[in-house]
Amino acid sequence: MSSNLTGIQGEYEWVDALSDFFASPSADVPPEVLEAFAVIQNHGQVLPPRLFYEVVEQSSIAISITDNQANILYVNRAFQNLTGYCSDELWGENESILSYKATPKTVYRELWSTILSGQAWNGMLVNKRKDGSRYLAEVTVAPISCDRAESHYFLGMHRDVTALHNLKNKVHNQKELIESVVDHAPMAIALLDMTGRVVLDNRAYKTLMADLGGREPAELILQSANSTISEDFETACARGYGFEHQEVRLFQGLGREARWFSCSANWIKEFDLQAESYFKPDTQNGLLLVANEITRQKREQEQARINAVQALMMEQSATLNMQETLSGAIFQMQGPLNMIEAAAEMLKRQEPGQEHLYHTLKQALDAGHQAVETLRSSIPGEVSEATGPVNINDVVRDVLNVMAERLLAEGVVVDCRPTESLPFITGQAGKLRALVKYLLDNAIDALREPGDWQREFMIMTKNNNDERIELWVQDMGPGLATELRFKAFEPFFSNWNARRGHSGMGLTMAQQIAVEYGGEVEVDTEYSNGCRVRVSIPVDGGQQ
């Protein structure tokens, strides 16, 4: 018996030990069962006959014994409970009474081929109960041979695994669904173990890694968003360090646009599946990282900010233009008024009989002064703007973005060379943008002059010992004569051949803004391939 049952799963191995009892059968055991087990050798352990019979009867495994044609000779209580048949109904019936046509014929052929060769067979069969309901049975069939060649029996054991099968399929379906959802999710998802190694990721994460040139996105995100986690996973997990909706910028490489992501990192727990953890559940921790790309939203936000900056610059530019125009007009009018006033005083002293002419001049002078006061009172006030730390690189970037359409229309190439880690300037960003724009407008106007000029200019920022910030604007136009390098800053001065549209106030206004911040604007006379203007502004904005 023991050799014939070799290969039966562990949960059925009790048959080997208990079957020894049938070496000494009693009258209480049905004769068919005694005959089926009559050839079992006794291993020296004699069990009470009633005990073995009761064990078989009360076993939770459905047990049946058939002849060599699979006609049923014995079934235990579990078999009757499972199938719905009583023992009298099954006596002499073939085991095929339980067969349901959903089981392929190849399975039955394999079953018979195995047991007829003297081996035990184990597998799955779709069975039906007396009421017609179906169930999935895990079946073990073992051949039992007697000393007489014509005596041949089969021991069958099976159990209902329908619920287990359903649960397994549900788990599988749920796993497939979750994996499909995660893999097709539009955001990058990765699960990291306690060493920081990625153990699970989705398609979007793999694509992001490829875009980053093979660099691990999780490592870059954790370094940018929360260095505490990347430095010590154990401590971060124990203290529950994580983050939600942290915006992170990842650089793809030279010449490619940086990408923005809204990232979240949360700790998750997984229960240990080992048997020894049943009474003392153990868990394994992992970090779930989710990165949702927001590059488009950031681009739209940046465009909205640039539009707002452009509107503010236009308002400030109009205000500054009006201020400088009226101030220039007052300056221009003051000269003739001074001459009229001097002439009137001379007439009064040297020509006593010319009172009528004196009064006429005096009236003209008074009218002129009144006009000057009217112009002065018409000068608009400055646009209100808070003073704070300003990064000159951000100012240059904003101005270039605002002027992008004009630069494209003019076909001008910009060589921008910002210095990293510039100290902040204390001032108003609007005025500093206006300063930069006046200089860039001047550079573009130079390239529009008649001649074969290379349509390119360079803008560069420098850090002068963390005390002053320098801004250089260099064009490749006709340049400026040495004798004009100071005159160029006078109001209404214009040296352009095409004077239309040029008020001659650009450099004047740029210099005025620089002076307000304790700085200066000068033309580099040593540069001969065009015009190079240098702006120098103290970091404190001249507020010492």
Coordinates of C-alpha atoms in Angstrom, one line a residue:
M1 CA 0.0 0.0 0.0
S2 CA 2.7 2.4 1.0
S3 CA 4.5 2.0 -2.3
N4 CA 1.3 2.4 -4.3
L5 CA 0.5 5.7 -2.6
T6 CA 3.9 7.2 -3.3
G7 CA 3.5 10.7 -4.7
I8 CA 0.2 11.5 -3.1
Q9 CA 0.2 15.1 -1.6
G10 CA 1.3 15.5 2.0
E11 CA -2.2 16.2 3.3
Y12 CA -3.2 12.6 2.2
E13 CA -0.2 10.9 3.6
W14 CA -2.2 9.9 6.7
V15 CA -3.5 6.9 4.5
D16 CA -0.1 5.2 4.8
A17 CA -0.1 5.2 8.6
L18 CA -3.7 4.4 9.1
S19 CA -4.0 1.7 6.4
D20 CA -1.7 -0.5 8.4
F21 CA -4.7 -1.2 10.6
F22 CA -6.3 -3.2 7.8
A23 CA -3.7 -5.8 8.1
S24 CA -5.8 -7.1 11.0
P25 CA -9.4 -6.4 10.0
S26 CA -12.5 -6.8 12.2
A27 CA -16.1 -7.7 11.6
D28 CA -17.2 -4.0 12.1
V29 CA -15.5 -2.9 8.8
P30 CA -17.5 -3.4 5.6
P31 CA -16.2 -6.4 3.7
E32 CA -15.5 -4.4 0.5
V33 CA -13.2 -2.1 2.5
L34 CA -11.5 -5.0 4.1
E35 CA -10.9 -6.7 0.7
A36 CA -9.5 -3.4 -0.7
F37 CA -7.0 -3.1 2.1
A38 CA -6.3 -6.8 2.7
V39 CA -2.9 -6.8 1.1
I40 CA -1.5 -4.0 3.2
Q41 CA 1.5 -5.2 5.1
N42 CA 1.6 -4.6 8.8
H43 CA 4.6 -2.4 9.9
G44 CA 4.4 -3.7 13.4
Q45 CA 1.9 -1.2 14.7
V46 CA -1.6 -2.8 15.3
L47 CA -4.4 -0.3 15.7
P48 CA -7.8 -1.1 17.0
P49 CA -10.1 -1.9 14.0
R50 CA -12.8 0.4 15.1
L51 CA -10.4 3.3 15.5
F52 CA -9.2 3.1 11.9
Y53 CA -12.7 2.7 10.6
E54 CA -13.9 5.8 12.5
V55 CA -11.0 7.8 11.3
V56 CA -11.9 7.0 7.7
E57 CA -15.5 7.7 8.3
Q58 CA -14.9 11.0 10.1
S59 CA -12.2 12.3 7.8
S60 CA -12.9 15.7 6.2
I61 CA -11.6 14.3 2.9
A62 CA -14.1 12.5 0.7
I63 CA -12.9 8.9 0.4
S64 CA -14.2 6.2 -1.9
I65 CA -13.2 2.7 -2.8
T66 CA -14.0 1.2 -6.2
D67 CA -13.4 -2.0 -8.1
N68 CA -11.2 -2.2 -11.1
Q69 CA -14.1 -0.8 -13.3
A70 CA -14.5 2.2 -11.0
N71 CA -17.8 0.9 -9.5
I72 CA -18.3 2.3 -6.1
L73 CA -17.9 -0.2 -3.1
Y74 CA -17.5 2.3 -0.2
V75 CA -17.8 6.0 0.5
N76 CA -17.3 7.8 3.8
R77 CA -19.5 10.5 5.3
A78 CA -17.5 13.4 3.9
F79 CA -18.1 11.9 0.4
Q80 CA -21.8 11.8 1.0
N81 CA -21.9 15.3 2.4
L82 CA -20.0 16.7 -0.5
T83 CA -21.9 15.0 -3.3
G84 CA -25.4 14.9 -1.8
Y85 CA -25.7 11.2 -2.4
C86 CA -26.2 8.7 0.4
S87 CA -24.2 5.5 0.5
D88 CA -27.1 3.3 -0.7
E89 CA -27.6 5.5 -3.8
L90 CA -23.9 5.2 -4.6
W91 CA -23.4 1.5 -4.0
G92 CA -22.5 -0.2 -7.3
E93 CA -22.7 3.1 -9.3
N94 CA -19.8 4.1 -11.4
E95 CA -17.6 7.1 -10.3
S96 CA -18.7 8.7 -13.6
I97 CA -22.0 9.6 -11.8
L98 CA -20.1 12.6 -10.5
S99 CA -18.6 13.5 -13.8
Y100 CA -19.5 16.8 -15.5
K101 CA -18.9 17.2 -19.2
A102 CA -16.7 20.3 -18.6
T103 CA -13.7 18.2 -17.8
P104 CA -11.7 17.5 -21.1
K105 CA -11.5 13.8 -22.1
T106 CA -7.7 14.1 -22.2
V107 CA -7.7 14.5 -18.4
Y108 CA -9.6 11.2 -18.0
R109 CA -7.4 9.4 -20.4
E110 CA -4.3 10.6 -18.4
L111 CA -6.0 9.5 -15.2
W112 CA -6.7 6.0 -16.4
S113 CA -3.3 5.7 -18.0
T114 CA -1.6 6.6 -14.8
I115 CA -3.5 4.4 -12.4
L116 CA -3.4 1.4 -14.7
S117 CA 0.3 1.7 -14.7
G118 CA 0.3 1.3 -11.0
Q119 CA 0.9 4.9 -10.1
A120 CA -1.2 7.4 -8.1
W121 CA -2.8 10.2 -10.1
N122 CA -3.5 13.7 -8.7
G123 CA -5.4 16.5 -10.6
M124 CA -8.5 18.6 -11.0
L125 CA -11.9 17.4 -12.1
V126 CA -15.2 19.3 -12.6
N127 CA -17.8 17.2 -10.7
K128 CA -21.5 17.6 -10.2
R129 CA -23.6 16.9 -7.1
K130 CA -26.9 15.1 -6.8
D131 CA -28.7 18.4 -7.2
G132 CA -26.8 19.2 -10.4
S133 CA -24.6 21.9 -8.9
R134 CA -21.0 21.9 -10.1
Y135 CA -17.8 22.0 -8.0
L136 CA -14.1 21.8 -8.7
A137 CA -12.6 18.8 -7.1
E138 CA -8.9 18.2 -6.3
V139 CA -8.7 14.4 -6.8
T140 CA -6.2 11.7 -5.8
V141 CA -6.7 8.2 -7.2
A142 CA -4.4 5.3 -6.1
P143 CA -4.5 1.7 -7.3
I144 CA -4.6 -1.0 -4.7
S145 CA -3.5 -4.5 -5.8
C146 CA -4.2 -7.8 -4.0
D147 CA -2.3 -11.0 -4.1
R148 CA -4.9 -12.4 -6.4
A149 CA -4.3 -11.0 -9.9
E150 CA -8.0 -10.7 -10.5
S151 CA -8.5 -8.5 -7.4
H152 CA -7.8 -4.9 -8.2
Y153 CA -9.2 -1.8 -6.5
F154 CA -8.9 2.0 -6.5
L155 CA -8.8 4.3 -3.6
G156 CA -10.2 7.8 -4.4
M157 CA -9.9 10.9 -2.3
H158 CA -11.1 14.3 -3.2
R159 CA -12.1 17.7 -1.8
D160 CA -14.0 20.7 -3.0
V161 CA -11.6 23.5 -4.0
T162 CA -14.2 25.7 -5.8
A163 CA -13.9 28.5 -3.2
L164 CA -10.1 28.3 -3.3
H165 CA -10.2 28.3 -7.1
N166 CA -12.6 31.3 -7.1
L167 CA -10.4 33.2 -4.6
K168 CA -7.3 32.4 -6.6
N169 CA -9.0 33.8 -9.7
K170 CA -10.2 36.8 -7.9
V171 CA -6.8 37.5 -6.6
H172 CA -5.3 37.0 -10.1
N173 CA -7.9 39.2 -11.7
Q174 CA -7.4 41.9 -9.1
K175 CA -3.7 41.7 -9.6
E176 CA -4.0 41.9 -13.4
L177 CA -6.4 44.9 -13.0
I178 CA -4.1 46.7 -10.6
E179 CA -1.0 46.0 -12.7
S180 CA -2.9 47.2 -15.8
V181 CA -4.1 50.3 -14.2
V182 CA -0.7 51.1 -12.7
D183 CA 1.2 50.3 -15.9
H184 CA -1.1 52.4 -18.0
A185 CA -1.4 55.3 -15.5
P186 CA -0.3 58.6 -17.0
M187 CA 2.0 59.3 -14.1
A188 CA 5.3 57.7 -13.2
I189 CA 4.9 55.2 -10.3
A190 CA 7.7 53.3 -8.5
L191 CA 8.0 51.2 -5.3
L192 CA 11.3 51.4 -3.5
D193 CA 12.6 49.0 -0.9
M194 CA 14.4 50.0 2.3
T195 CA 17.7 50.3 0.5
G196 CA 16.2 52.8 -2.0
R197 CA 16.2 50.3 -4.8
V198 CA 13.3 50.3 -7.3
V199 CA 11.5 47.0 -7.0
L200 CA 8.4 47.8 -9.1
D201 CA 7.7 50.5 -11.7
N202 CA 5.3 51.2 -14.5
R203 CA 5.7 52.1 -18.1
A204 CA 5.6 55.9 -17.5
Y205 CA 8.5 55.5 -15.1
K206 CA 10.6 53.5 -17.5
T207 CA 9.9 56.1 -20.2
L208 CA 11.0 58.9 -17.9
M209 CA 14.2 57.1 -17.1
A210 CA 14.9 56.8 -20.8
D211 CA 14.3 60.5 -21.3
L212 CA 16.7 61.2 -18.4
G213 CA 19.5 59.3 -20.1
G214 CA 19.3 56.2 -17.9
R215 CA 19.4 58.2 -14.6
E216 CA 17.1 56.9 -11.9
P217 CA 14.1 59.3 -11.6
A218 CA 13.4 58.2 -8.0
E219 CA 16.9 59.2 -6.8
L220 CA 16.7 62.6 -8.6
I221 CA 13.2 63.3 -7.2
L222 CA 14.0 62.4 -3.6
Q223 CA 17.2 64.5 -3.7
S224 CA 15.3 67.5 -5.0
A225 CA 12.1 67.1 -3.0
N226 CA 13.2 65.8 0.4
S227 CA 16.9 65.0 1.1
T228 CA 16.0 63.5 4.5
I229 CA 14.5 60.4 2.8
S230 CA 17.3 59.8 0.4
E231 CA 19.9 60.1 3.1
D232 CA 18.4 57.6 5.6
F233 CA 15.5 55.4 4.6
E234 CA 15.3 53.7 8.0
T235 CA 14.9 56.9 10.0
A236 CA 12.6 58.4 7.4
C237 CA 10.3 55.3 7.6
A238 CA 10.4 55.2 11.4
R239 CA 9.4 58.8 11.6
G240 CA 7.0 58.7 8.7
Y241 CA 8.7 61.3 6.6
G242 CA 7.0 61.8 3.3
F243 CA 5.7 64.5 1.1
E244 CA 2.6 65.4 -1.0
H245 CA 2.4 67.5 -4.2
Q246 CA 6.0 68.6 -4.1
E247 CA 7.0 70.3 -7.3
V248 CA 10.3 69.0 -8.7
R249 CA 12.2 70.1 -11.8
L250 CA 14.2 67.5 -13.7
F251 CA 16.7 68.4 -16.3
Q252 CA 16.9 66.2 -19.4
G253 CA 20.2 67.4 -20.7
L254 CA 21.8 70.2 -22.7
G255 CA 19.5 71.9 -25.1
R256 CA 16.3 70.2 -23.9
E257 CA 13.5 71.7 -21.9
A258 CA 13.4 71.0 -18.2
R259 CA 10.4 69.0 -17.1
W260 CA 8.2 69.7 -14.0
F261 CA 6.6 67.0 -11.8
S262 CA 4.2 67.1 -8.9
C263 CA 5.5 64.3 -6.6
S264 CA 4.3 62.4 -3.6
A265 CA 6.1 59.8 -1.5
N266 CA 4.2 57.7 1.1
W267 CA 5.3 54.7 3.1
I268 CA 3.4 51.5 2.7
K269 CA 3.4 48.2 4.6
E270 CA 3.3 44.6 3.3
F271 CA 2.5 41.6 5.6
D272 CA 5.0 38.8 5.7
L273 CA 3.6 35.6 4.1
Q274 CA 5.8 33.1 6.0
A275 CA 3.9 30.6 8.2
E276 CA 5.8 31.5 11.4
S277 CA 4.5 35.0 11.2
Y278 CA 0.8 33.9 11.7
F279 CA 0.8 34.6 15.4
K280 CA 3.3 37.4 15.3
P281 CA 2.6 39.3 12.1
D282 CA 5.6 40.9 10.6
T283 CA 5.6 43.7 7.9
Q284 CA 8.0 44.9 5.3
N285 CA 8.0 48.6 4.5
G286 CA 8.4 50.3 1.1
L287 CA 8.2 53.8 -0.3
L288 CA 5.6 54.5 -3.0
L289 CA 6.7 57.3 -5.2
V290 CA 4.3 59.0 -7.7
A291 CA 5.4 61.7 -10.1
N292 CA 2.7 63.4 -12.1
E293 CA 4.1 65.6 -14.9
I294 CA 2.9 69.2 -14.8
T295 CA 5.3 70.7 -17.4
R296 CA 2.4 71.9 -19.5
Q297 CA 0.7 73.6 -16.5
K298 CA 4.0 75.2 -15.5
R299 CA 4.5 76.4 -19.1
E300 CA 1.0 77.9 -19.1
Q301 CA 1.6 79.5 -15.7
E302 CA 4.9 80.9 -16.9
Q303 CA 3.2 82.3 -20.0
A304 CA 0.5 83.9 -17.8
R305 CA 3.3 85.4 -15.6
I306 CA 5.2 86.6 -18.7
N307 CA 2.0 88.2 -20.0
A308 CA 1.5 89.9 -16.6
V309 CA 5.1 91.0 -16.7
Q310 CA 4.7 92.3 -20.2
A311 CA 1.6 94.3 -19.2
L312 CA 3.4 95.7 -16.2
M313 CA 6.5 96.6 -18.3
M314 CA 4.3 98.3 -20.9
E315 CA 2.6 100.4 -18.1
Q316 CA 6.0 101.2 -16.5
S317 CA 7.5 102.0 -19.9
A318 CA 4.7 104.3 -20.8
T319 CA 5.0 106.0 -17.4
L320 CA 8.8 106.4 -17.7
N321 CA 8.5 107.6 -21.3
M322 CA 6.0 110.2 -20.3
Q323 CA 8.1 111.2 -17.3
E324 CA 11.2 111.6 -19.4
T325 CA 9.5 113.2 -22.3
L326 CA 7.9 115.8 -20.2
S327 CA 11.1 116.3 -18.2
G328 CA 13.0 116.7 -21.5
A329 CA 10.4 119.1 -22.8
I330 CA 10.7 121.2 -19.6
F331 CA 14.4 121.1 -19.9
Q332 CA 14.2 122.2 -23.6
M333 CA 11.8 125.0 -22.7
Q334 CA 13.8 126.2 -19.7
G335 CA 16.6 127.5 -22.0
P336 CA 14.5 130.0 -24.0
L337 CA 12.7 131.1 -20.9
N338 CA 16.0 131.9 -19.2
M339 CA 17.0 133.9 -22.2
I340 CA 13.7 135.8 -22.3
E341 CA 14.1 136.5 -18.6
A342 CA 17.6 137.8 -19.0
A343 CA 16.6 140.0 -22.0
A344 CA 13.7 141.5 -20.0
E345 CA 16.0 142.4 -17.1
M346 CA 18.5 144.0 -19.5
L347 CA 15.7 146.0 -21.1
K348 CA 14.4 147.2 -17.8
R349 CA 17.9 148.4 -16.7
Q350 CA 19.2 149.8 -20.0
E351 CA 16.1 151.1 -21.7
P352 CA 13.9 153.0 -19.1
G353 CA 11.5 154.2 -21.8
Q354 CA 10.6 150.7 -23.0
E355 CA 8.2 149.7 -20.3
H356 CA 5.6 148.5 -22.8
L357 CA 8.1 146.1 -24.4
Y358 CA 9.3 145.0 -20.9
H359 CA 5.7 144.2 -19.8
T360 CA 5.2 142.2 -23.0
L361 CA 8.3 140.2 -22.4
K362 CA 7.3 139.8 -18.8
Q363 CA 3.8 138.4 -19.8
A364 CA 5.5 136.0 -22.3
L365 CA 7.9 134.9 -19.5
D366 CA 5.0 134.4 -17.0
A367 CA 3.1 132.4 -19.6
G368 CA 6.2 130.2 -20.2
H369 CA 6.7 129.6 -16.5
Q370 CA 3.0 128.7 -16.2
A371 CA 3.4 126.2 -19.1
V372 CA 6.4 124.7 -17.5
E373 CA 4.5 124.2 -14.2
T374 CA 1.6 122.7 -16.1
L375 CA 4.0 120.2 -17.7
R376 CA 5.7 119.5 -14.4
S377 CA 2.3 118.8 -12.7
S378 CA 1.4 116.5 -15.6
I379 CA 4.4 114.2 -15.0
P380 CA 2.8 110.9 -13.9
G381 CA 3.9 109.3 -10.7
E382 CA 5.8 106.1 -10.6
V383 CA 4.0 102.7 -10.8
S384 CA 3.7 101.3 -7.3
E385 CA 5.9 98.3 -6.8
A386 CA 7.3 96.6 -3.7
T387 CA 11.1 96.6 -3.1
G388 CA 12.7 93.2 -2.5
P389 CA 15.4 90.8 -3.5
V390 CA 15.8 90.6 -7.3
N391 CA 17.8 88.1 -9.3
I392 CA 19.2 89.8 -12.4
N393 CA 19.2 86.5 -14.3
D394 CA 15.5 86.2 -13.8
V395 CA 15.1 89.8 -14.9
V396 CA 17.0 89.1 -18.1
R397 CA 15.0 85.9 -18.8
D398 CA 11.7 87.8 -18.3
V399 CA 12.7 90.5 -20.7
L400 CA 13.9 88.1 -23.4
N401 CA 10.6 86.2 -23.1
V402 CA 8.6 89.4 -23.5
M403 CA 10.7 90.4 -26.5
A404 CA 10.7 87.0 -28.1
E405 CA 8.3 87.9 -30.8
R406 CA 10.2 91.0 -31.8
L407 CA 13.5 89.1 -31.8
L408 CA 12.0 86.5 -34.1
A409 CA 10.5 89.1 -36.4
E410 CA 13.9 90.9 -36.6
G411 CA 15.8 87.6 -37.1
V412 CA 18.1 88.5 -34.3
V413 CA 20.1 85.7 -32.5
V414 CA 20.7 86.2 -28.8
D415 CA 23.7 84.8 -27.0
C416 CA 22.8 84.8 -23.4
R417 CA 25.5 84.0 -20.9
P418 CA 24.2 84.2 -17.3
T419 CA 26.5 83.7 -14.4
E420 CA 25.2 81.1 -11.9
S421 CA 24.5 81.9 -8.3
L422 CA 24.3 85.6 -8.5
P423 CA 23.6 87.5 -5.3
F424 CA 20.3 89.3 -5.2
I425 CA 19.9 93.0 -5.7
T426 CA 17.7 94.9 -3.4
G427 CA 15.3 96.8 -5.6
Q428 CA 12.2 96.8 -7.8
A429 CA 12.0 94.1 -10.5
G430 CA 9.9 96.3 -12.8
K431 CA 12.5 99.1 -13.0
L432 CA 15.3 96.7 -13.5
R433 CA 13.4 95.0 -16.3
A434 CA 12.8 98.4 -17.9
L435 CA 16.6 99.1 -17.7
V436 CA 17.4 95.8 -19.5
K437 CA 14.7 96.4 -22.1
Y438 CA 16.1 99.8 -23.0
L439 CA 19.5 98.4 -23.5
L440 CA 18.2 95.5 -25.6
D441 CA 16.0 97.8 -27.7
N442 CA 19.1 99.9 -28.3
A443 CA 21.0 96.8 -29.5
I444 CA 18.2 95.7 -31.8
D445 CA 18.0 99.3 -33.3
A446 CA 21.7 99.2 -33.9
L447 CA 21.4 96.0 -36.0
R448 CA 18.6 97.6 -38.0
E449 CA 20.9 100.4 -39.3
P450 CA 21.9 100.2 -42.9
G451 CA 24.9 98.0 -43.5
D452 CA 25.9 94.3 -43.5
W453 CA 25.8 93.6 -39.8
Q454 CA 25.7 90.3 -38.1
R455 CA 22.3 90.1 -36.6
E456 CA 23.4 88.9 -33.2
F457 CA 23.9 90.4 -29.8
M458 CA 25.3 89.0 -26.5
I459 CA 24.0 89.6 -23.0
M460 CA 26.0 88.6 -20.0
T461 CA 25.8 88.9 -16.2
K462 CA 28.8 88.9 -13.9
N463 CA 29.4 88.8 -10.1
N464 CA 31.9 91.3 -9.0
N465 CA 33.1 90.0 -5.6
D466 CA 29.5 89.7 -4.3
E467 CA 29.4 93.5 -4.0
R468 CA 28.2 94.6 -7.4
I469 CA 26.3 92.9 -10.3
E470 CA 27.4 93.7 -13.8
L471 CA 25.3 93.4 -17.0
W472 CA 27.0 93.6 -20.4
V473 CA 25.0 94.1 -23.6
Q474 CA 27.1 93.8 -26.8
D475 CA 25.9 94.1 -30.4
M476 CA 27.6 93.8 -33.7
G477 CA 26.2 96.9 -35.3
P478 CA 27.8 100.2 -36.5
G479 CA 29.0 101.1 -33.0
L480 CA 29.3 104.5 -31.4
A481 CA 32.0 107.1 -32.0
T482 CA 34.2 107.9 -29.0
E483 CA 33.3 111.5 -28.9
L484 CA 29.6 110.5 -28.6
R485 CA 29.9 108.1 -25.7
F486 CA 28.7 110.7 -23.2
K487 CA 26.4 112.6 -25.4
A488 CA 24.5 109.4 -26.1
F489 CA 23.0 109.6 -22.6
E490 CA 21.5 113.1 -23.1
P491 CA 17.8 113.4 -23.5
F492 CA 16.5 113.3 -27.1
F493 CA 19.9 112.4 -28.6
S494 CA 19.7 110.0 -31.5
N495 CA 22.5 109.0 -33.8
W496 CA 20.4 106.6 -35.9
N497 CA 20.2 107.1 -39.7
A498 CA 16.5 106.1 -39.6
R499 CA 15.3 108.5 -36.9
R500 CA 11.6 107.6 -37.2
G501 CA 10.3 106.0 -34.1
H502 CA 13.3 106.9 -32.0
S503 CA 12.8 109.4 -29.2
G504 CA 16.4 109.4 -28.1
M505 CA 15.5 108.6 -24.5
G506 CA 16.4 104.9 -24.2
L507 CA 19.9 105.3 -22.8
T508 CA 18.9 108.3 -20.8
M509 CA 16.2 106.4 -19.0
A510 CA 18.5 103.4 -18.5
Q511 CA 21.1 105.6 -16.9
Q512 CA 18.5 107.2 -14.7
I513 CA 17.3 103.9 -13.3
A514 CA 20.9 102.7 -12.7
V515 CA 21.7 105.9 -10.9
E516 CA 18.7 105.4 -8.7
Y517 CA 20.2 102.2 -7.5
G518 CA 23.7 103.7 -7.0
G519 CA 24.9 102.2 -10.2
E520 CA 26.2 103.5 -13.6
V521 CA 25.9 102.8 -17.3
E522 CA 28.9 103.4 -19.6
V523 CA 29.9 102.6 -23.2
D524 CA 33.0 100.5 -23.6
T525 CA 35.3 102.6 -25.9
E526 CA 37.7 99.7 -26.3
Y527 CA 35.2 97.5 -28.1
S528 CA 35.4 98.1 -31.9
N529 CA 33.1 95.4 -33.4
G530 CA 29.9 97.2 -32.5
C531 CA 28.7 98.7 -29.3
R532 CA 29.2 97.3 -25.8
V533 CA 27.4 98.8 -22.8
R534 CA 28.2 97.9 -19.2
V535 CA 25.8 98.4 -16.3
S536 CA 27.1 98.1 -12.8
I537 CA 24.8 98.1 -9.8
P538 CA 25.6 97.5 -6.1
V539 CA 24.0 94.5 -4.5
D540 CA 22.4 96.7 -1.8
G541 CA 20.7 98.8 -4.5
G542 CA 22.5 102.0 -3.3
Q543 CA 20.6 101.9 0.1
Q544 CA 23.6 102.0 2.4

